[in-house]
GROMACS .gro file of C-alpha atoms in nm:
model
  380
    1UNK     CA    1   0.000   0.000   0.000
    2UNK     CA    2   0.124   0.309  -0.081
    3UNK     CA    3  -0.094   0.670  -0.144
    4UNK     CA    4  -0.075   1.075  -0.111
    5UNK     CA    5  -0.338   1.243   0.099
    6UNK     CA    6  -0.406   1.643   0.174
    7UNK     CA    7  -0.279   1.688   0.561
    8UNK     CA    8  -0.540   1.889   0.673
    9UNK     CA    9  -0.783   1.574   0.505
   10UNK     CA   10  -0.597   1.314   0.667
   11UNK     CA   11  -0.607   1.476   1.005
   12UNK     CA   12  -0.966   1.523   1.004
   13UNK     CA   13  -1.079   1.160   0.925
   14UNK     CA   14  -0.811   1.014   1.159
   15UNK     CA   15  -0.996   1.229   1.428
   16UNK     CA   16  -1.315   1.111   1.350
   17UNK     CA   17  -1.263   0.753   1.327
   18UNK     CA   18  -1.092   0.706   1.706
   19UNK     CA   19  -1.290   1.006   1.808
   20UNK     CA   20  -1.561   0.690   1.986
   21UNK     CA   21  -1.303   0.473   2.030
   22UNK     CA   22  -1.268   0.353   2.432
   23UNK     CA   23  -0.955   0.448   2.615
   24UNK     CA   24  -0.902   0.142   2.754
   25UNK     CA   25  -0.974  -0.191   2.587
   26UNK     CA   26  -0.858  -0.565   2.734
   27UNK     CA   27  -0.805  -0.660   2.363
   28UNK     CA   28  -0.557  -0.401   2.197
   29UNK     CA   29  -0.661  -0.484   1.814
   30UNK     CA   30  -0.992  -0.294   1.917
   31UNK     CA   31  -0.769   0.009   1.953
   32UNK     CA   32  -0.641   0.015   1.586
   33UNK     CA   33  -0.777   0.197   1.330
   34UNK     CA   34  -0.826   0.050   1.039
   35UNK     CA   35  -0.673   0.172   0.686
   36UNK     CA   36  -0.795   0.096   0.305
   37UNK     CA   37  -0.662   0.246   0.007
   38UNK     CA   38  -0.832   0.227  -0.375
   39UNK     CA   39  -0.997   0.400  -0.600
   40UNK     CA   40  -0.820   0.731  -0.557
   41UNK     CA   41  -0.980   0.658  -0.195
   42UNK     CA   42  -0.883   0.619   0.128
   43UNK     CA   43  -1.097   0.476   0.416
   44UNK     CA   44  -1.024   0.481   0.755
   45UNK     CA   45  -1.258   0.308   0.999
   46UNK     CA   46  -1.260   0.187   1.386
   47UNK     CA   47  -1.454  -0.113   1.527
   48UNK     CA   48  -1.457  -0.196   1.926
   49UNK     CA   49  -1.802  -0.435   1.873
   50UNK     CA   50  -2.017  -0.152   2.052
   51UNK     CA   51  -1.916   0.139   1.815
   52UNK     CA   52  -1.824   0.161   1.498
   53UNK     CA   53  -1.670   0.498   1.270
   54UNK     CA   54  -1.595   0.495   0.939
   55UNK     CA   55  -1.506   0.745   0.681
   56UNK     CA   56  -1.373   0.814   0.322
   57UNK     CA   57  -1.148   1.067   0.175
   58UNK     CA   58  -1.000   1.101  -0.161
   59UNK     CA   59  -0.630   1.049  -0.229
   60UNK     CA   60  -0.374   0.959  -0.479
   61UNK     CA   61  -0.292   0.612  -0.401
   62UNK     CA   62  -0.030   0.439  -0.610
   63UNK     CA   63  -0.095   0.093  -0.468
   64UNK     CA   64  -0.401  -0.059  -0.311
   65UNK     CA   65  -0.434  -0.257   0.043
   66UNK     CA   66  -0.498  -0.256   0.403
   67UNK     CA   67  -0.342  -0.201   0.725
   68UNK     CA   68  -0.412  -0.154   1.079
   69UNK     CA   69  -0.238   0.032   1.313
   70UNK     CA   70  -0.282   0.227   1.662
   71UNK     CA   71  -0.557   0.480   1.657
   72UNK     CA   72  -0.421   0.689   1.931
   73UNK     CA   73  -0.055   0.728   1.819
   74UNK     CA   74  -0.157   0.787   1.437
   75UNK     CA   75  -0.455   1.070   1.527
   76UNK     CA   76  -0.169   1.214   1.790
   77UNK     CA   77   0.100   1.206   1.497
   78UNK     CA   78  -0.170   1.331   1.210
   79UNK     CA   79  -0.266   1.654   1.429
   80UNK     CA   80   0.097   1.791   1.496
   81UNK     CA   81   0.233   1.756   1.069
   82UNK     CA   82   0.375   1.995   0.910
   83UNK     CA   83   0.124   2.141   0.627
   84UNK     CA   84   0.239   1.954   0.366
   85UNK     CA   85   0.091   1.631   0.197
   86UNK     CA   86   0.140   1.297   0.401
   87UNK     CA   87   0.268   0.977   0.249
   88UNK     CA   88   0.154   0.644   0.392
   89UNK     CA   89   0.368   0.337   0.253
   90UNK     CA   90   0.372  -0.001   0.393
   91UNK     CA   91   0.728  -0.167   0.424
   92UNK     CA   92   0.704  -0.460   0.557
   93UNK     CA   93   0.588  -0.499   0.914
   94UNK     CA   94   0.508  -0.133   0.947
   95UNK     CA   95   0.379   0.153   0.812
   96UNK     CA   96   0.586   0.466   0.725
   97UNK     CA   97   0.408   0.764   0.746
   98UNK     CA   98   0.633   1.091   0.587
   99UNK     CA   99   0.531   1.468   0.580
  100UNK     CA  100   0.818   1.716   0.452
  101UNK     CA  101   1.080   1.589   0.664
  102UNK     CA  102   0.891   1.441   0.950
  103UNK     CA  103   0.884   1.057   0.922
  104UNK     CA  104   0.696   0.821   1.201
  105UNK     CA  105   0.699   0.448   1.162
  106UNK     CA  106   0.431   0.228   1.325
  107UNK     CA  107   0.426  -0.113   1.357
  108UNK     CA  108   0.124  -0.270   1.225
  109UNK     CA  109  -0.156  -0.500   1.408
  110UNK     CA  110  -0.319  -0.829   1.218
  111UNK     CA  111  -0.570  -0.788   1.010
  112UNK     CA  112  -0.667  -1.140   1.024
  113UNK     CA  113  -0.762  -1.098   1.405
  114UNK     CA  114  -0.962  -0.757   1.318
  115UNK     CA  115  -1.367  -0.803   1.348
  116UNK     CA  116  -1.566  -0.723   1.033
  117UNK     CA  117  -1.789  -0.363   1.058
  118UNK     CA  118  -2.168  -0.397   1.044
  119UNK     CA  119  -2.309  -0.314   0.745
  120UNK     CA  120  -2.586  -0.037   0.735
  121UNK     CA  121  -2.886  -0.167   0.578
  122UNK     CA  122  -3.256  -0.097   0.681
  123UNK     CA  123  -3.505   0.166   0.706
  124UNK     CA  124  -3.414   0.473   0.682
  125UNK     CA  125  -3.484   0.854   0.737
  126UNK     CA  126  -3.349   1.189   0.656
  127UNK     CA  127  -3.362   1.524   0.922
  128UNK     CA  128  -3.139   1.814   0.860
  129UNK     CA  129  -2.761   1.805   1.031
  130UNK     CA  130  -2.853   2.170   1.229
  131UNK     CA  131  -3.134   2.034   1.347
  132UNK     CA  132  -3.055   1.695   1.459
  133UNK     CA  133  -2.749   1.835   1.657
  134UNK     CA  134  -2.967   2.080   1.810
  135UNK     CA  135  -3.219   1.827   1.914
  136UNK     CA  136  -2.965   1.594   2.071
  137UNK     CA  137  -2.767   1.875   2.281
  138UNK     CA  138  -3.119   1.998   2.421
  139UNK     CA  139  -3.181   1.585   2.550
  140UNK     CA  140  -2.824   1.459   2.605
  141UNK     CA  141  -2.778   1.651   2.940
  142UNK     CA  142  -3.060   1.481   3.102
  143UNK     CA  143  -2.938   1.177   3.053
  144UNK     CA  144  -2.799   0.936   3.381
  145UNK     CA  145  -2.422   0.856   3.383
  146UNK     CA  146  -2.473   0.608   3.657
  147UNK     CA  147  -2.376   0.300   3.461
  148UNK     CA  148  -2.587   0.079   3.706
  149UNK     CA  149  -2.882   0.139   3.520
  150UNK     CA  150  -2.772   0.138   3.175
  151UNK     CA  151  -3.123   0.168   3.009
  152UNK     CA  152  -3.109   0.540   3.112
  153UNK     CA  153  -2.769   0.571   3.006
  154UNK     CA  154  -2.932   0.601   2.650
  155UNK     CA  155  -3.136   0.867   2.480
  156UNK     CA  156  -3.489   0.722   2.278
  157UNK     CA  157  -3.530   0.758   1.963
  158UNK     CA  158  -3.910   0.710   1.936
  159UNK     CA  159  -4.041   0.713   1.585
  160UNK     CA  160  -4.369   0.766   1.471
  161UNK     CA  161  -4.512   0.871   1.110
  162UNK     CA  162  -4.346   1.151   1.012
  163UNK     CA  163  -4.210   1.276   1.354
  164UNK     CA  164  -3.911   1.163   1.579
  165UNK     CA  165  -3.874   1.195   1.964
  166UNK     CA  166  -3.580   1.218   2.162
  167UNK     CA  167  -3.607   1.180   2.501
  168UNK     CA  168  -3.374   1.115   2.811
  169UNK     CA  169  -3.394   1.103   3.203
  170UNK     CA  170  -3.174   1.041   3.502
  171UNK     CA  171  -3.489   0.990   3.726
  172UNK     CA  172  -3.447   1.366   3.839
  173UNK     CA  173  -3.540   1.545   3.523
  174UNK     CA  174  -3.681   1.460   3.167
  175UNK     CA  175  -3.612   1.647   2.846
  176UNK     CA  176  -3.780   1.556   2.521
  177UNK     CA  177  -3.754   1.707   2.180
  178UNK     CA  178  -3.984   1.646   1.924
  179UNK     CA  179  -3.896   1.720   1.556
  180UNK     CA  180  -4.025   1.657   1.218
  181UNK     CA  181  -3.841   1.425   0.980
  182UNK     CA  182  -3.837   1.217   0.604
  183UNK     CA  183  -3.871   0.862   0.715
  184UNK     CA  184  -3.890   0.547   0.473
  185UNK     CA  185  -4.193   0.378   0.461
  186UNK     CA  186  -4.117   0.100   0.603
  187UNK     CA  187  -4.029   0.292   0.918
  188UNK     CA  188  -4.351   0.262   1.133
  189UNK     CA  189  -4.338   0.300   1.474
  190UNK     CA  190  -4.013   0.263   1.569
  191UNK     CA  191  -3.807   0.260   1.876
  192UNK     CA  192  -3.372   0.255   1.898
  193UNK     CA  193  -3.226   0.308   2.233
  194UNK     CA  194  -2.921   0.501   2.201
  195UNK     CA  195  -2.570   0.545   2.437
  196UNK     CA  196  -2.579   0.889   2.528
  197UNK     CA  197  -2.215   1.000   2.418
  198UNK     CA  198  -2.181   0.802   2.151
  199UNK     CA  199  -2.526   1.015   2.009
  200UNK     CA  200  -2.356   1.376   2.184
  201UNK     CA  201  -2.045   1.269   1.961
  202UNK     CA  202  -2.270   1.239   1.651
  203UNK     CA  203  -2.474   1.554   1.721
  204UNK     CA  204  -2.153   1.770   1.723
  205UNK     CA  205  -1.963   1.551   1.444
  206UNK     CA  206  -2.266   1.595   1.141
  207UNK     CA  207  -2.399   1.960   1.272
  208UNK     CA  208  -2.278   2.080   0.966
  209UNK     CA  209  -2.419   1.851   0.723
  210UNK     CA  210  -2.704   1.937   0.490
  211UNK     CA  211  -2.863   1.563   0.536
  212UNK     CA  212  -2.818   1.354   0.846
  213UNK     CA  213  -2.931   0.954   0.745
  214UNK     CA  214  -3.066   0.768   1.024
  215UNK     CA  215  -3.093   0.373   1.009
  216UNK     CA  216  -3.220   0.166   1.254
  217UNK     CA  217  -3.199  -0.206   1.236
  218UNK     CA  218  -3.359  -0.420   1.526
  219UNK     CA  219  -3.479  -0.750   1.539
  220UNK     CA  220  -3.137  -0.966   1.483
  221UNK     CA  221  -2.891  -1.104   1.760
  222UNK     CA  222  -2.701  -0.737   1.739
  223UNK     CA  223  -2.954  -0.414   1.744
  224UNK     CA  224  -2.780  -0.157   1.593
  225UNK     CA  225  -2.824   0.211   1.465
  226UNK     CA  226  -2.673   0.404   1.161
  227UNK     CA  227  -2.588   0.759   1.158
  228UNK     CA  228  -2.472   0.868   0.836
  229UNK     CA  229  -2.340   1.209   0.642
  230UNK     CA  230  -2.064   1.369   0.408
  231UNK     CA  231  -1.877   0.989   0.352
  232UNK     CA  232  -1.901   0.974   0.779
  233UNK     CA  233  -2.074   0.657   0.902
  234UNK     CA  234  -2.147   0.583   1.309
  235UNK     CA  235  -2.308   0.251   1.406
  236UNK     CA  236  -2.398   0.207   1.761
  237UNK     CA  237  -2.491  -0.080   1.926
  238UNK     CA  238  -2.821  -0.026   2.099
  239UNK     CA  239  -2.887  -0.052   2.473
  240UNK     CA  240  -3.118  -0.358   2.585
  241UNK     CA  241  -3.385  -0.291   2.807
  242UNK     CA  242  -3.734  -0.130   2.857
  243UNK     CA  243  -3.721   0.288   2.874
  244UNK     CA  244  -3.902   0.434   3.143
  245UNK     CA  245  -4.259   0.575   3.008
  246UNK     CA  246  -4.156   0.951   3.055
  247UNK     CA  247  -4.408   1.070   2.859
  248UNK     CA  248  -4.711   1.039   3.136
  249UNK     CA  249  -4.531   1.242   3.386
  250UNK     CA  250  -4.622   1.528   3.147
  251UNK     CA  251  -4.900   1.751   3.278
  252UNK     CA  252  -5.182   1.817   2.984
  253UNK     CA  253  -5.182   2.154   3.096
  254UNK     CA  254  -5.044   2.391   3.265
  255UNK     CA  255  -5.234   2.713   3.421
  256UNK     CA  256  -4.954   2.856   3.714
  257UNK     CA  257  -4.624   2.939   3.526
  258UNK     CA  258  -4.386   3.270   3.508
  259UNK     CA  259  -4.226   3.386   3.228
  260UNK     CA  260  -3.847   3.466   3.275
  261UNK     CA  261  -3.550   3.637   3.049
  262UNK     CA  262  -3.382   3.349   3.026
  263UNK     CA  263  -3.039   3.472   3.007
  264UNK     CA  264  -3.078   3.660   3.323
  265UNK     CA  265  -3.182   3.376   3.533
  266UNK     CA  266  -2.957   3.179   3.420
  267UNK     CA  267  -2.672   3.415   3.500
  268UNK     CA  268  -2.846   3.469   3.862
  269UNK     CA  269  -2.839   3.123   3.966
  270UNK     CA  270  -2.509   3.098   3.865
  271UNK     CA  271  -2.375   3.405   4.128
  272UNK     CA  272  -2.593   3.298   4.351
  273UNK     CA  273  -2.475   2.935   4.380
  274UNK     CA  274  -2.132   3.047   4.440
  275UNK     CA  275  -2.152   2.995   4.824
  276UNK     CA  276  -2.342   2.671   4.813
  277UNK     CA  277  -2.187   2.347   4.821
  278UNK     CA  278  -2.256   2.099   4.491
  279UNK     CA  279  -2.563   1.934   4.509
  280UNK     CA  280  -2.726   2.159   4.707
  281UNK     CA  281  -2.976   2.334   4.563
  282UNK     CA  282  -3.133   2.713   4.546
  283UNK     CA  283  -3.462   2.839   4.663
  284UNK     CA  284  -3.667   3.022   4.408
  285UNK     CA  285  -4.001   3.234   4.495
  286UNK     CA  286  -4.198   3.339   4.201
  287UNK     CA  287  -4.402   3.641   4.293
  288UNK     CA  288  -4.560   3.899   4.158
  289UNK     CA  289  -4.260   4.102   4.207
  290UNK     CA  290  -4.047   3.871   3.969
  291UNK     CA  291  -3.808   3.618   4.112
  292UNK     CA  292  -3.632   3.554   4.440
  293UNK     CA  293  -3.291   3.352   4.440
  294UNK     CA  294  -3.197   3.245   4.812
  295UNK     CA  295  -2.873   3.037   4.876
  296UNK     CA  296  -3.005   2.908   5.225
  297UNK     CA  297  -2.840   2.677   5.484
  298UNK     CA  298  -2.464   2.768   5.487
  299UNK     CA  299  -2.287   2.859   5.753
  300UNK     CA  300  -2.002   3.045   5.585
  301UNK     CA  301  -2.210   3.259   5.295
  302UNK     CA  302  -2.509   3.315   5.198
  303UNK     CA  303  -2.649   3.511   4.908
  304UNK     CA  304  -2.961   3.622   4.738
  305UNK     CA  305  -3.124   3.803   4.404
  306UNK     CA  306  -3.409   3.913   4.243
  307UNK     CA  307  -3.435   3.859   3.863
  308UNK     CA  308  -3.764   3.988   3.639
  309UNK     CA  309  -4.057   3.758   3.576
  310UNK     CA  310  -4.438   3.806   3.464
  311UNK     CA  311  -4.658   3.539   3.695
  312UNK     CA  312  -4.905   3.404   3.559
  313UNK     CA  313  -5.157   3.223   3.861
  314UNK     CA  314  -5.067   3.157   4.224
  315UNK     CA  315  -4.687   3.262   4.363
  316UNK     CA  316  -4.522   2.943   4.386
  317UNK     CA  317  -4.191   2.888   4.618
  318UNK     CA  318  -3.979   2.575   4.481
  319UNK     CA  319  -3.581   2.435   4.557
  320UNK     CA  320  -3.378   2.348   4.239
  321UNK     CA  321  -3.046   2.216   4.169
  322UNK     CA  322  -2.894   2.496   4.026
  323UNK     CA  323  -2.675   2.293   3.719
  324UNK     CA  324  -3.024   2.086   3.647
  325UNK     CA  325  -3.206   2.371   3.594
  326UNK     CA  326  -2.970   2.627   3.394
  327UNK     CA  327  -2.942   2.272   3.167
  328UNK     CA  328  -3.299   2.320   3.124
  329UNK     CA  329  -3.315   2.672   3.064
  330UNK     CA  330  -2.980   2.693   2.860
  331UNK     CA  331  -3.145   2.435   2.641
  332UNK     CA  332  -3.504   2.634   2.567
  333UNK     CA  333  -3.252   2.850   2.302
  334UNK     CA  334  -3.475   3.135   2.331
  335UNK     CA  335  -3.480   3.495   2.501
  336UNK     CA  336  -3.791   3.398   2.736
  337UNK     CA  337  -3.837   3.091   2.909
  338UNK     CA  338  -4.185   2.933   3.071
  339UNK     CA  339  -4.184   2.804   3.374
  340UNK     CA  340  -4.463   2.591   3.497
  341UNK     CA  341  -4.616   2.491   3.836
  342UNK     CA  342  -4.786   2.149   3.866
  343UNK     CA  343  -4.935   2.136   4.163
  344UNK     CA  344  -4.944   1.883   4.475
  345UNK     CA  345  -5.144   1.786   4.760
  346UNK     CA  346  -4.826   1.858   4.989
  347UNK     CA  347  -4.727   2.259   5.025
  348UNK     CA  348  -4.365   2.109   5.150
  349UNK     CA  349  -4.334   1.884   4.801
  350UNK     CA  350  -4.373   2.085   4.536
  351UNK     CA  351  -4.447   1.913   4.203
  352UNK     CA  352  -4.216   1.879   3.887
  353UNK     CA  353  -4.170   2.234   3.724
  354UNK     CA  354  -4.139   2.209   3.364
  355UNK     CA  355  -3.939   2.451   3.076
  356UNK     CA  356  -4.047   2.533   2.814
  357UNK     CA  357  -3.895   2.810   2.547
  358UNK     CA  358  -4.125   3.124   2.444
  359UNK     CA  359  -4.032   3.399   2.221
  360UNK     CA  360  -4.166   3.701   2.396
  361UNK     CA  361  -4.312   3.752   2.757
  362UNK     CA  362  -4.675   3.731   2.565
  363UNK     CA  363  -4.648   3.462   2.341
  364UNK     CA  364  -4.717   3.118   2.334
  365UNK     CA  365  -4.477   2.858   2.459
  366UNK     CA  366  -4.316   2.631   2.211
  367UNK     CA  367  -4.382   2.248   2.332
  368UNK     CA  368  -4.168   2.148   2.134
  369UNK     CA  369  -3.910   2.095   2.379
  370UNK     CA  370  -3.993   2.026   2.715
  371UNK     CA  371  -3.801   1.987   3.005
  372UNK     CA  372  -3.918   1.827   3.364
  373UNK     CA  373  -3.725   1.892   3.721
  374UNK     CA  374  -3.819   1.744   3.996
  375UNK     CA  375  -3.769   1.955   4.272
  376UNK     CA  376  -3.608   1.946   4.669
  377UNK     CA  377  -3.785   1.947   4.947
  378UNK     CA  378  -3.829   2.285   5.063
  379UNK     CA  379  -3.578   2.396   5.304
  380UNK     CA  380  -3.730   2.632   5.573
   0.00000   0.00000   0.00000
C-alpha cells in the first residue's frame, strides 16, 4: 500500500474515526484503526463491537491494500504535521508515514484478528444536520451517567409517522424534543435506544451537514443504529432494556407558570450558587414582584437576588439544583423561558416544574421541547 493524501484531510478523518473509540480496551486490536486504500480513496474506519466509525477521503494512491495500526498514536501524529501532503507506505511490518521531513513508523496489528464492521442496511430517514445536533444537545444533558442502570444511560429515539422523539432522564429530570423528519416507509413505529455520548459525539460531528441519514436495524442477535453524512458513518450498538414511560409524567396543561429572560436567570443562579456546596440546591419564589434567588443553609455565605418575571396564577416557592435547571433553561434557546407549576397535595413537596422556550413575555410557549425537574424538598 502506498498513497498521497491532503494533511489537513488526513487529520480530520483520523480524528473522526478514534474520536468513539474507548480508552481502555482488554483486547488491543480494538484500539487500531483501520486503513484501506483504492480508487483514488482512502478509508479509515474503527470497530470496538459496541461502536463503529468509518469514513472516506480522496487520495492519490499508487498501490491498493490494508493495514491496521494504533488509533491513538496515528490521530496524535496526524494533528501535529507539518502542512504539507502525508505519504503512507507499507514496508514490511510497518507503516511509514512521511510529511516534509517528519517521518513516524508504526508497527502494524493483524488484520486477520480484526472483526468485520456492520453493514448499514434498513429503514431509513433523513432530518437536517442543524437540526438533529440541536435536538440531541437539548436531550443529552438529562441523561444518567450512573452505569448501574444502563437503560437510562441512552437517549430514545421514538419514531412515529413523520415525527421523531428524543427523550432522556436520570430519574431527576426529563427532556424531550420532538422534531419533524423524512422517514422510509417501512419505518412505522419505531423505537432505537441510544448510548448517550456516543449520540452527543454524533450531534456535534454531522452539525454541519445538509442531510443527516438515520438507520435503525432491530430485530437480529445485534440491534444496531446508523448515523450517516458527508462519507461519515457511526453505528452504535443499541442498549437492551425497557425505557421508562416519561411521557405520562407530562402535565396536559399547565395554568400557574412565570415567564423569565432566560439569560438573566440563568446568570443569577449561577452568582448565587457560588456559596453553596454541589448538590445543594437554590430556593426560588416566584411572585408577583419577579423572582427571588436564596442560597439558604450555609454557615459560611449566603447570598440572594431578584431577577424579572411576569406570573401568571398563584406565587409558587420551589428548591432546584442549580446545574439541572440552567441545563434546562440553557437548552429552551430562546430569550424567554416558561416556567410551569404542577401542583401537589403537599405545600412542602412541590411538584415537577417544567421549561419550556417562548419567544416574547406574551407569546405562546413552544412544546416542542420540554423539560421536567423534579424539585427538593423545601428547606425552611
Amino acid at each position: 500500500m502506498k498513497l498521497t493524501v491532503h494533511r489537513d484531510v488526513f487529520a480530520e478523518a483520523v480524528s473522526f474515526a478514534v474520536k468513539l473509540l474507548p480508552q481502555r480496551t482488554t483486547l488491543p486490536i480494538l484500539s487500531g484503526v483501520l486503513l484501506e486504500a483504492g480508487d483514488n480513496s482512502l478509508s479509515l474506519s474503527s470497530f470496538d463491537y459496541e461502536v463503529s466509525a468509518r469514513t472516506e477521503v480522496k487520495a492519490d494512491v499508487d498501490t491498493g491494500g490494508q493495514v491496521l495500526v494504533s488509533g491513538r498514536l496515528l490521530s496524535e501524529i496526524a494533528q501535529r504535521l507539518p502542512q504539507q501532503d502525508v505519504t503512507l507506505e507499507l514496508d514490511g511490518s510497518s507503516m511509514k508515514v512521511t510529511c516534509g521531513t517528519a517521518k513516524f513508523s508504526l508497527l502494524t496489528m493483524p488484520l486477520e484478528e480484526y472483526p468485520q464492521l456492520p453493514e448499514v442496511q434498513g429503514p431509513t430517514g433523513h432530518i437536517s444536520g442543524e437540526e438533529f445536533a440541536h435536538a440531541v444537545a437539548q436531550v443529552t444533558p438529562a441523561a444518567s451517567r450512573d452505569d448501574v442502570t444502563p437503560v437510562i444511560t441512552g437517549v430514545l429515539l421514538q419514531i412515529t409517522g413523520e415525527h421523531l422523539a428524543m427523550m432522556a432522564t436520570d430519574r431527576y429530570r426529563v427532556a424531550v424534543r420532538n422534531v419533524s423528519w423524512s422517514k422510509a416507509d417501512s419505518m412505522e413505529d419505531v423505537q432505537a435506544l441510544v448510548p448517550s455520548r456516543t449520540l452527543a459525539e454524533v450531534g456535534k460531528t454531522f452539525s454541519a451537514a445538509d442531510s443527516v441519514a438515520i438507520t435503525i436495524m432491530t430485530g437480529g442477535e445485534r440491534e444496531l443504529v446508523a448515523f450517516s453524512a458527508q462519507d461519515k458513518t457511526v453505528t452504535s450498538l443499541l442498549i437492551k432494556g425497557s425505557f421508562p414511560p416519561v411521557q405520562r409524567l407530562f402535565p396536559d396543561a399547565i395554568t400557574n407558570y412565570a415567564v423569565v429572560n432566560t439569560q438573566e436567570l440563568i446568570e443569577a443562579t449561577r452568582r448565587v450558587s457560588l456559596v453553596i456546596e454541589r448538590e445543594a440546591p437554590l430556593r426560588y419564589s416566584f411572585s408577583a414582584d419577579g423572582v427571588l434567588l436564596e442560597a439558604l443553609g450555609s454557615e459560611q455565605a449566603q447570598a440572594s437576588e431578584t431577577t424579572d418575571g411576569h406570573l401568571v396564577g398563584d406565587e409558587c416557592v420551589v428548591s432546584l439544583k442549580p446545574q439541572f435547571f440552567i441545563d434546562g433553561l440553557s437548552q429552551t434557546g430562546s430569550e424567554f423561558a416558561r416556567i410551569g407549576f404542577t401542583p401537589t397535595d403537599n405545600p412542602n413537596k412541590p411538584g415537577p416544574v417544567l421549561i419550556t422556550a417562548q419567544t416574547s413575555k406574551d407569546s405562546d410557549d413552544q412544546p416542542s421541547y420540554r423539560y421536567l425537574l423534579q424539585p427538593n424538598l423545601l428547606m425552611r
